[in-house]
Amino acid sequence: MTIWAILWLVILIAIFIGTYLLNKHTPKPEGCEDMSECVGCNNIACSHHSAHHKEEVKNAD
Amino acid sequence: MELVSLFIGLTFVNNVVLSKFYAICPLLGVSKKPKNALNMGYAVTFVIFLASIITYLLYYHVLTPLGITYLDLITFILVIASLVQFVEMFLKKTSPEIYKSMGVYLPLITTNCAVLGVALDNISAGYTLIEAMVAGLAVPIGFTLVIYVFATIRERLEIANVPESFKGTPIALITAGIMACAIAGIAGLV
């Protein structure tokens, strides 16, 4: 039973990593908004918050 | 008739936001503009409906036969996260317009606890597949109604003469509390 549990978790994690990588490598359609500029809420912990985008630009400079 | 009662019950009486307090984060974060609130509602409806079917099938046809039902929570979290990635990728490829309109709200659904809540509630309530599908539609419709109404109220509050100390989040939370009281008033309906 433990082996099944470990196998099941490995399958699920592999599926998640697979879908994440596929999604990451799928190009965004033209004209789509830049998600790093989101100002939907004030949660600065979210990676889409504009504060992170400003940091990236600052580091690039 | 039972399915209709279930639908009305989950949409209004046992509204996922105002009676169970799931999805408070998007309720407060994505309710500044009614258009954004509706977009979030559409995206959540799509994902919750698919997630409730997939998690139900996995629980009864994979986890139960293998005797690993204690892994339901982590299974549902990973399935929902994978589903959101897949839906995002699918929309990028096939429907750029829908992807554009949903924008950042699509990946944010992963962190919406209503999705996980519906999946777990479907199992704990002992629903059949059809009932789980009805729940998977009723709950996000209830969420969409509440977040849209809340967004329209907040839009009016922006121009209302609110005391300085109540502006912003405090008045929004008070508004949500009054809405929850109103929903509690129809508890005996179904």
JSON list of C-alpha atoms in Angstrom, two decimals, chain B:
[
{"chain": "B", "resi": 1, "resn": "MET", "atom": "CA", "xyz": [-36.16, 17.97, -7.92]},
{"chain": "B", "resi": 2, "resn": "GLU", "atom": "CA", "xyz": [-33.42, 17.05, -5.46]},
{"chain": "B", "resi": 3, "resn": "LEU", "atom": "CA", "xyz": [-30.82, 18.33, -7.90]},
{"chain": "B", "resi": 4, "resn": "VAL", "atom": "CA", "xyz": [-32.69, 21.63, -8.20]},
{"chain": "B", "resi": 5, "resn": "SER", "atom": "CA", "xyz": [-32.79, 21.92, -4.40]},
{"chain": "B", "resi": 6, "resn": "LEU", "atom": "CA", "xyz": [-29.08, 21.13, -4.27]},
{"chain": "B", "resi": 7, "resn": "PHE", "atom": "CA", "xyz": [-28.35, 23.76, -6.92]},
{"chain": "B", "resi": 8, "resn": "ILE", "atom": "CA", "xyz": [-30.39, 26.50, -5.19]},
{"chain": "B", "resi": 9, "resn": "GLY", "atom": "CA", "xyz": [-29.04, 25.50, -1.80]},
{"chain": "B", "resi": 10, "resn": "LEU", "atom": "CA", "xyz": [-25.41, 25.70, -2.86]},
{"chain": "B", "resi": 11, "resn": "THR", "atom": "CA", "xyz": [-25.87, 28.88, -4.90]},
{"chain": "B", "resi": 12, "resn": "PHE", "atom": "CA", "xyz": [-27.77, 30.97, -2.36]},
{"chain": "B", "resi": 13, "resn": "VAL", "atom": "CA", "xyz": [-28.41, 29.40, 1.05]},
{"chain": "B", "resi": 14, "resn": "ASN", "atom": "CA", "xyz": [-25.06, 27.70, 1.60]},
{"chain": "B", "resi": 15, "resn": "ASN", "atom": "CA", "xyz": [-23.18, 30.18, -0.53]},
{"chain": "B", "resi": 16, "resn": "VAL", "atom": "CA", "xyz": [-19.53, 29.22, -0.53]},
{"chain": "B", "resi": 17, "resn": "VAL", "atom": "CA", "xyz": [-18.28, 32.74, 0.15]},
{"chain": "B", "resi": 18, "resn": "LEU", "atom": "CA", "xyz": [-20.83, 34.14, 2.58]},
{"chain": "B", "resi": 19, "resn": "SER", "atom": "CA", "xyz": [-21.66, 31.06, 4.65]},
{"chain": "B", "resi": 20, "resn": "LYS", "atom": "CA", "xyz": [-18.47, 28.98, 4.51]},
{"chain": "B", "resi": 21, "resn": "PHE", "atom": "CA", "xyz": [-16.05, 31.90, 4.03]},
{"chain": "B", "resi": 22, "resn": "TYR", "atom": "CA", "xyz": [-14.07, 30.22, 1.26]},
{"chain": "B", "resi": 23, "resn": "ALA", "atom": "CA", "xyz": [-12.50, 32.40, -1.45]},
{"chain": "B", "resi": 24, "resn": "ILE", "atom": "CA", "xyz": [-12.33, 35.53, 0.67]},
{"chain": "B", "resi": 25, "resn": "CYS", "atom": "CA", "xyz": [-8.96, 36.39, -0.92]},
{"chain": "B", "resi": 26, "resn": "PRO", "atom": "CA", "xyz": [-10.31, 36.86, -4.48]},
{"chain": "B", "resi": 27, "resn": "LEU", "atom": "CA", "xyz": [-13.49, 38.40, -3.04]},
{"chain": "B", "resi": 28, "resn": "LEU", "atom": "CA", "xyz": [-11.46, 41.24, -1.55]},
{"chain": "B", "resi": 29, "resn": "GLY", "atom": "CA", "xyz": [-8.65, 41.31, -4.12]},
{"chain": "B", "resi": 30, "resn": "VAL", "atom": "CA", "xyz": [-10.51, 41.09, -7.43]},
{"chain": "B", "resi": 31, "resn": "SER", "atom": "CA", "xyz": [-13.68, 43.05, -6.63]},
{"chain": "B", "resi": 32, "resn": "LYS", "atom": "CA", "xyz": [-12.57, 46.58, -7.38]},
{"chain": "B", "resi": 33, "resn": "LYS", "atom": "CA", "xyz": [-14.12, 46.56, -10.84]},
{"chain": "B", "resi": 34, "resn": "PRO", "atom": "CA", "xyz": [-17.28, 44.60, -11.84]},
{"chain": "B", "resi": 35, "resn": "LYS", "atom": "CA", "xyz": [-15.71, 43.57, -15.18]},
{"chain": "B", "resi": 36, "resn": "ASN", "atom": "CA", "xyz": [-12.71, 42.00, -13.43]},
{"chain": "B", "resi": 37, "resn": "ALA", "atom": "CA", "xyz": [-15.02, 40.32, -10.93]},
{"chain": "B", "resi": 38, "resn": "LEU", "atom": "CA", "xyz": [-17.03, 38.74, -13.77]},
{"chain": "B", "resi": 39, "resn": "ASN", "atom": "CA", "xyz": [-13.86, 37.53, -15.52]},
{"chain": "B", "resi": 40, "resn": "MET", "atom": "CA", "xyz": [-12.70, 35.92, -12.30]},
{"chain": "B", "resi": 41, "resn": "GLY", "atom": "CA", "xyz": [-16.14, 34.33, -11.90]},
{"chain": "B", "resi": 42, "resn": "TYR", "atom": "CA", "xyz": [-16.06, 32.81, -15.40]},
{"chain": "B", "resi": 43, "resn": "ALA", "atom": "CA", "xyz": [-12.57, 31.40, -14.87]},
{"chain": "B", "resi": 44, "resn": "VAL", "atom": "CA", "xyz": [-13.48, 29.97, -11.45]},
{"chain": "B", "resi": 45, "resn": "THR", "atom": "CA", "xyz": [-16.68, 28.40, -12.83]},
{"chain": "B", "resi": 46, "resn": "PHE", "atom": "CA", "xyz": [-14.75, 26.66, -15.57]},
{"chain": "B", "resi": 47, "resn": "VAL", "atom": "CA", "xyz": [-12.05, 25.30, -13.27]},
{"chain": "B", "resi": 48, "resn": "ILE", "atom": "CA", "xyz": [-14.34, 24.27, -10.39]},
{"chain": "B", "resi": 49, "resn": "PHE", "atom": "CA", "xyz": [-16.66, 22.36, -12.74]},
{"chain": "B", "resi": 50, "resn": "LEU", "atom": "CA", "xyz": [-13.77, 20.43, -14.31]},
{"chain": "B", "resi": 51, "resn": "ALA", "atom": "CA", "xyz": [-11.98, 19.93, -10.98]},
{"chain": "B", "resi": 52, "resn": "SER", "atom": "CA", "xyz": [-15.07, 18.57, -9.22]},
{"chain": "B", "resi": 53, "resn": "ILE", "atom": "CA", "xyz": [-15.54, 15.91, -11.93]},
{"chain": "B", "resi": 54, "resn": "ILE", "atom": "CA", "xyz": [-11.87, 14.91, -12.14]},
{"chain": "B", "resi": 55, "resn": "THR", "atom": "CA", "xyz": [-11.32, 14.78, -8.36]},
{"chain": "B", "resi": 56, "resn": "TYR", "atom": "CA", "xyz": [-14.52, 12.76, -7.86]},
{"chain": "B", "resi": 57, "resn": "LEU", "atom": "CA", "xyz": [-13.45, 10.19, -10.47]},
{"chain": "B", "resi": 58, "resn": "LEU", "atom": "CA", "xyz": [-9.92, 9.98, -9.06]},
{"chain": "B", "resi": 59, "resn": "TYR", "atom": "CA", "xyz": [-11.16, 9.51, -5.50]},
{"chain": "B", "resi": 60, "resn": "TYR", "atom": "CA", "xyz": [-13.61, 6.69, -6.26]},
{"chain": "B", "resi": 61, "resn": "HIS", "atom": "CA", "xyz": [-11.75, 4.99, -9.13]},
{"chain": "B", "resi": 62, "resn": "VAL", "atom": "CA", "xyz": [-8.10, 5.35, -8.09]},
{"chain": "B", "resi": 63, "resn": "LEU", "atom": "CA", "xyz": [-7.64, 6.29, -4.44]},
{"chain": "B", "resi": 64, "resn": "THR", "atom": "CA", "xyz": [-10.38, 4.05, -3.00]},
{"chain": "B", "resi": 65, "resn": "PRO", "atom": "CA", "xyz": [-9.42, 0.83, -4.88]},
{"chain": "B", "resi": 66, "resn": "LEU", "atom": "CA", "xyz": [-5.74, 1.35, -3.97]},
{"chain": "B", "resi": 67, "resn": "GLY", "atom": "CA", "xyz": [-6.63, 2.05, -0.32]},
{"chain": "B", "resi": 68, "resn": "ILE", "atom": "CA", "xyz": [-4.84, 5.40, -0.25]},
{"chain": "B", "resi": 69, "resn": "THR", "atom": "CA", "xyz": [-7.78, 7.72, 0.41]},
{"chain": "B", "resi": 70, "resn": "TYR", "atom": "CA", "xyz": [-5.68, 9.50, 3.06]},
{"chain": "B", "resi": 71, "resn": "LEU", "atom": "CA", "xyz": [-3.84, 11.12, 0.14]},
{"chain": "B", "resi": 72, "resn": "ASP", "atom": "CA", "xyz": [-7.00, 12.90, -1.03]},
{"chain": "B", "resi": 73, "resn": "LEU", "atom": "CA", "xyz": [-5.91, 16.39, 0.06]},
{"chain": "B", "resi": 74, "resn": "ILE", "atom": "CA", "xyz": [-2.50, 16.36, -1.63]},
{"chain": "B", "resi": 75, "resn": "THR", "atom": "CA", "xyz": [-3.98, 14.62, -4.68]},
{"chain": "B", "resi": 76, "resn": "PHE", "atom": "CA", "xyz": [-6.64, 17.29, -5.10]},
{"chain": "B", "resi": 77, "resn": "ILE", "atom": "CA", "xyz": [-4.13, 20.13, -4.65]},
{"chain": "B", "resi": 78, "resn": "LEU", "atom": "CA", "xyz": [-1.83, 18.71, -7.34]},
{"chain": "B", "resi": 79, "resn": "VAL", "atom": "CA", "xyz": [-4.72, 17.90, -9.67]},
{"chain": "B", "resi": 80, "resn": "ILE", "atom": "CA", "xyz": [-6.12, 21.44, -9.37]},
{"chain": "B", "resi": 81, "resn": "ALA", "atom": "CA", "xyz": [-2.68, 23.01, -9.91]},
{"chain": "B", "resi": 82, "resn": "SER", "atom": "CA", "xyz": [-2.07, 20.79, -12.97]},
{"chain": "B", "resi": 83, "resn": "LEU", "atom": "CA", "xyz": [-5.55, 21.49, -14.30]},
{"chain": "B", "resi": 84, "resn": "VAL", "atom": "CA", "xyz": [-5.04, 25.25, -14.11]},
{"chain": "B", "resi": 85, "resn": "GLN", "atom": "CA", "xyz": [-1.70, 24.92, -15.95]},
{"chain": "B", "resi": 86, "resn": "PHE", "atom": "CA", "xyz": [-3.35, 22.77, -18.60]},
{"chain": "B", "resi": 87, "resn": "VAL", "atom": "CA", "xyz": [-6.33, 25.10, -19.03]},
{"chain": "B", "resi": 88, "resn": "GLU", "atom": "CA", "xyz": [-3.98, 28.10, -19.34]},
{"chain": "B", "resi": 89, "resn": "MET", "atom": "CA", "xyz": [-1.91, 26.32, -21.97]},
{"chain": "B", "resi": 90, "resn": "PHE", "atom": "CA", "xyz": [-5.03, 25.18, -23.84]},
{"chain": "B", "resi": 91, "resn": "LEU", "atom": "CA", "xyz": [-6.42, 28.71, -23.93]},
{"chain": "B", "resi": 92, "resn": "LYS", "atom": "CA", "xyz": [-3.09, 30.14, -25.10]},
{"chain": "B", "resi": 93, "resn": "LYS", "atom": "CA", "xyz": [-3.14, 27.77, -28.06]},
{"chain": "B", "resi": 94, "resn": "THR", "atom": "CA", "xyz": [-6.82, 27.71, -29.00]},
{"chain": "B", "resi": 95, "resn": "SER", "atom": "CA", "xyz": [-8.56, 30.83, -27.66]},
{"chain": "B", "resi": 96, "resn": "PRO", "atom": "CA", "xyz": [-6.20, 33.79, -27.35]},
{"chain": "B", "resi": 97, "resn": "GLU", "atom": "CA", "xyz": [-9.16, 36.14, -26.88]},
{"chain": "B", "resi": 98, "resn": "ILE", "atom": "CA", "xyz": [-10.45, 34.28, -23.82]},
{"chain": "B", "resi": 99, "resn": "TYR", "atom": "CA", "xyz": [-6.89, 33.99, -22.50]},
{"chain": "B", "resi": 100, "resn": "LYS", "atom": "CA", "xyz": [-6.46, 37.74, -22.97]},
{"chain": "B", "resi": 101, "resn": "SER", "atom": "CA", "xyz": [-9.71, 38.55, -21.19]},
{"chain": "B", "resi": 102, "resn": "MET", "atom": "CA", "xyz": [-8.90, 36.31, -18.22]},
{"chain": "B", "resi": 103, "resn": "GLY", "atom": "CA", "xyz": [-5.35, 37.56, -17.97]},
{"chain": "B", "resi": 104, "resn": "VAL", "atom": "CA", "xyz": [-3.76, 37.11, -14.57]},
{"chain": "B", "resi": 105, "resn": "TYR", "atom": "CA", "xyz": [-6.91, 35.68, -12.99]},
{"chain": "B", "resi": 106, "resn": "LEU", "atom": "CA", "xyz": [-6.39, 32.29, -14.57]},
{"chain": "B", "resi": 107, "resn": "PRO", "atom": "CA", "xyz": [-3.17, 31.30, -12.71]},
{"chain": "B", "resi": 108, "resn": "LEU", "atom": "CA", "xyz": [-4.55, 32.90, -9.53]},
{"chain": "B", "resi": 109, "resn": "ILE", "atom": "CA", "xyz": [-7.32, 30.27, -9.42]},
{"chain": "B", "resi": 110, "resn": "THR", "atom": "CA", "xyz": [-4.74, 27.76, -8.18]},
{"chain": "B", "resi": 111, "resn": "THR", "atom": "CA", "xyz": [-4.73, 29.61, -4.86]},
{"chain": "B", "resi": 112, "resn": "ASN", "atom": "CA", "xyz": [-8.53, 29.90, -4.65]},
{"chain": "B", "resi": 113, "resn": "CYS", "atom": "CA", "xyz": [-9.53, 27.68, -1.74]},
{"chain": "B", "resi": 114, "resn": "ALA", "atom": "CA", "xyz": [-13.11, 27.39, -3.06]},
{"chain": "B", "resi": 115, "resn": "VAL", "atom": "CA", "xyz": [-11.84, 25.01, -5.76]},
{"chain": "B", "resi": 116, "resn": "LEU", "atom": "CA", "xyz": [-10.27, 22.69, -3.20]},
{"chain": "B", "resi": 117, "resn": "GLY", "atom": "CA", "xyz": [-13.23, 23.18, -0.85]},
{"chain": "B", "resi": 118, "resn": "VAL", "atom": "CA", "xyz": [-15.74, 21.99, -3.45]},
{"chain": "B", "resi": 119, "resn": "ALA", "atom": "CA", "xyz": [-13.64, 18.94, -4.29]},
{"chain": "B", "resi": 120, "resn": "LEU", "atom": "CA", "xyz": [-13.36, 17.95, -0.61]},
{"chain": "B", "resi": 121, "resn": "ASP", "atom": "CA", "xyz": [-17.01, 18.76, 0.16]},
{"chain": "B", "resi": 122, "resn": "ASN", "atom": "CA", "xyz": [-18.18, 16.57, -2.73]},
{"chain": "B", "resi": 123, "resn": "ILE", "atom": "CA", "xyz": [-16.43, 13.61, -1.12]},
{"chain": "B", "resi": 124, "resn": "SER", "atom": "CA", "xyz": [-17.38, 14.32, 2.51]},
{"chain": "B", "resi": 125, "resn": "ALA", "atom": "CA", "xyz": [-21.04, 14.90, 1.58]},
{"chain": "B", "resi": 126, "resn": "GLY", "atom": "CA", "xyz": [-21.15, 11.54, -0.24]},
{"chain": "B", "resi": 127, "resn": "TYR", "atom": "CA", "xyz": [-22.47, 12.99, -3.52]},
{"chain": "B", "resi": 128, "resn": "THR", "atom": "CA", "xyz": [-23.00, 10.93, -6.66]},
{"chain": "B", "resi": 129, "resn": "LEU", "atom": "CA", "xyz": [-21.21, 11.99, -9.85]},
{"chain": "B", "resi": 130, "resn": "ILE", "atom": "CA", "xyz": [-24.28, 13.91, -11.07]},
{"chain": "B", "resi": 131, "resn": "GLU", "atom": "CA", "xyz": [-24.64, 15.67, -7.72]},
{"chain": "B", "resi": 132, "resn": "ALA", "atom": "CA", "xyz": [-20.93, 16.50, -7.75]},
{"chain": "B", "resi": 133, "resn": "MET", "atom": "CA", "xyz": [-21.37, 18.02, -11.23]},
{"chain": "B", "resi": 134, "resn": "VAL", "atom": "CA", "xyz": [-24.34, 20.09, -10.02]},
{"chain": "B", "resi": 135, "resn": "ALA", "atom": "CA", "xyz": [-22.29, 21.22, -7.01]},
{"chain": "B", "resi": 136, "resn": "GLY", "atom": "CA", "xyz": [-19.43, 22.02, -9.39]},
{"chain": "B", "resi": 137, "resn": "LEU", "atom": "CA", "xyz": [-21.73, 24.42, -11.23]},
{"chain": "B", "resi": 138, "resn": "ALA", "atom": "CA", "xyz": [-23.80, 25.80, -8.34]},
{"chain": "B", "resi": 139, "resn": "VAL", "atom": "CA", "xyz": [-20.90, 26.78, -6.08]},
{"chain": "B", "resi": 140, "resn": "PRO", "atom": "CA", "xyz": [-18.98, 28.88, -8.64]},
{"chain": "B", "resi": 141, "resn": "ILE", "atom": "CA", "xyz": [-22.21, 30.49, -9.88]},
{"chain": "B", "resi": 142, "resn": "GLY", "atom": "CA", "xyz": [-22.89, 31.52, -6.27]},
{"chain": "B", "resi": 143, "resn": "PHE", "atom": "CA", "xyz": [-19.31, 32.79, -6.04]},
{"chain": "B", "resi": 144, "resn": "THR", "atom": "CA", "xyz": [-19.70, 34.79, -9.27]},
{"chain": "B", "resi": 145, "resn": "LEU", "atom": "CA", "xyz": [-22.98, 36.35, -8.11]},
{"chain": "B", "resi": 146, "resn": "VAL", "atom": "CA", "xyz": [-21.50, 37.42, -4.78]},
{"chain": "B", "resi": 147, "resn": "ILE", "atom": "CA", "xyz": [-18.23, 38.78, -6.19]},
{"chain": "B", "resi": 148, "resn": "TYR", "atom": "CA", "xyz": [-20.08, 40.71, -8.91]},
{"chain": "B", "resi": 149, "resn": "VAL", "atom": "CA", "xyz": [-22.62, 42.25, -6.49]},
{"chain": "B", "resi": 150, "resn": "PHE", "atom": "CA", "xyz": [-19.77, 43.01, -4.08]},
{"chain": "B", "resi": 151, "resn": "ALA", "atom": "CA", "xyz": [-17.78, 44.70, -6.87]},
{"chain": "B", "resi": 152, "resn": "THR", "atom": "CA", "xyz": [-20.73, 46.92, -7.86]},
{"chain": "B", "resi": 153, "resn": "ILE", "atom": "CA", "xyz": [-21.21, 47.96, -4.20]},
{"chain": "B", "resi": 154, "resn": "ARG", "atom": "CA", "xyz": [-17.48, 48.71, -3.83]},
{"chain": "B", "resi": 155, "resn": "GLU", "atom": "CA", "xyz": [-17.58, 50.80, -6.99]},
{"chain": "B", "resi": 156, "resn": "ARG", "atom": "CA", "xyz": [-20.32, 52.94, -5.43]},
{"chain": "B", "resi": 157, "resn": "LEU", "atom": "CA", "xyz": [-18.44, 53.09, -2.14]},
{"chain": "B", "resi": 158, "resn": "GLU", "atom": "CA", "xyz": [-15.48, 54.67, -3.96]},
{"chain": "B", "resi": 159, "resn": "ILE", "atom": "CA", "xyz": [-17.54, 57.83, -4.54]},
{"chain": "B", "resi": 160, "resn": "ALA", "atom": "CA", "xyz": [-19.56, 57.63, -1.30]},
{"chain": "B", "resi": 161, "resn": "ASN", "atom": "CA", "xyz": [-18.90, 59.87, 1.67]},
{"chain": "B", "resi": 162, "resn": "VAL", "atom": "CA", "xyz": [-17.28, 57.23, 3.88]},
{"chain": "B", "resi": 163, "resn": "PRO", "atom": "CA", "xyz": [-15.49, 58.29, 7.13]},
{"chain": "B", "resi": 164, "resn": "GLU", "atom": "CA", "xyz": [-11.73, 58.36, 6.64]},
{"chain": "B", "resi": 165, "resn": "SER", "atom": "CA", "xyz": [-11.01, 55.48, 9.04]},
{"chain": "B", "resi": 166, "resn": "PHE", "atom": "CA", "xyz": [-13.51, 53.22, 7.23]},
{"chain": "B", "resi": 167, "resn": "LYS", "atom": "CA", "xyz": [-12.27, 53.83, 3.68]},
{"chain": "B", "resi": 168, "resn": "GLY", "atom": "CA", "xyz": [-10.93, 50.89, 1.69]},
{"chain": "B", "resi": 169, "resn": "THR", "atom": "CA", "xyz": [-10.74, 47.43, 3.26]},
{"chain": "B", "resi": 170, "resn": "PRO", "atom": "CA", "xyz": [-12.69, 48.20, 6.51]},
{"chain": "B", "resi": 171, "resn": "ILE", "atom": "CA", "xyz": [-15.85, 49.29, 4.70]},
{"chain": "B", "resi": 172, "resn": "ALA", "atom": "CA", "xyz": [-15.44, 46.39, 2.26]},
{"chain": "B", "resi": 173, "resn": "LEU", "atom": "CA", "xyz": [-15.33, 43.91, 5.16]},
{"chain": "B", "resi": 174, "resn": "ILE", "atom": "CA", "xyz": [-18.38, 45.52, 6.79]},
{"chain": "B", "resi": 175, "resn": "THR", "atom": "CA", "xyz": [-20.20, 45.27, 3.45]},
{"chain": "B", "resi": 176, "resn": "ALA", "atom": "CA", "xyz": [-19.28, 41.58, 3.17]},
{"chain": "B", "resi": 177, "resn": "GLY", "atom": "CA", "xyz": [-20.59, 41.03, 6.71]},
{"chain": "B", "resi": 178, "resn": "ILE", "atom": "CA", "xyz": [-23.94, 42.66, 5.89]},
{"chain": "B", "resi": 179, "resn": "MET", "atom": "CA", "xyz": [-24.18, 40.54, 2.73]},
{"chain": "B", "resi": 180, "resn": "ALA", "atom": "CA", "xyz": [-23.50, 37.41, 4.82]},
{"chain": "B", "resi": 181, "resn": "CYS", "atom": "CA", "xyz": [-26.33, 38.43, 7.20]},
{"chain": "B", "resi": 182, "resn": "ALA", "atom": "CA", "xyz": [-28.68, 38.86, 4.22]},
{"chain": "B", "resi": 183, "resn": "ILE", "atom": "CA", "xyz": [-27.77, 35.38, 2.91]},
{"chain": "B", "resi": 184, "resn": "ALA", "atom": "CA", "xyz": [-28.28, 33.89, 6.40]},
{"chain": "B", "resi": 185, "resn": "GLY", "atom": "CA", "xyz": [-31.82, 35.31, 6.30]},
{"chain": "B", "resi": 186, "resn": "ILE", "atom": "CA", "xyz": [-32.84, 32.87, 3.56]},
{"chain": "B", "resi": 187, "resn": "ALA", "atom": "CA", "xyz": [-31.37, 29.82, 5.33]},
{"chain": "B", "resi": 188, "resn": "GLY", "atom": "CA", "xyz": [-34.76, 28.13, 5.67]},
{"chain": "B", "resi": 189, "resn": "LEU", "atom": "CA", "xyz": [-35.57, 28.38, 1.95]},
{"chain": "B", "resi": 190, "resn": "VAL", "atom": "CA", "xyz": [-34.20, 24.95, 0.97]}
]
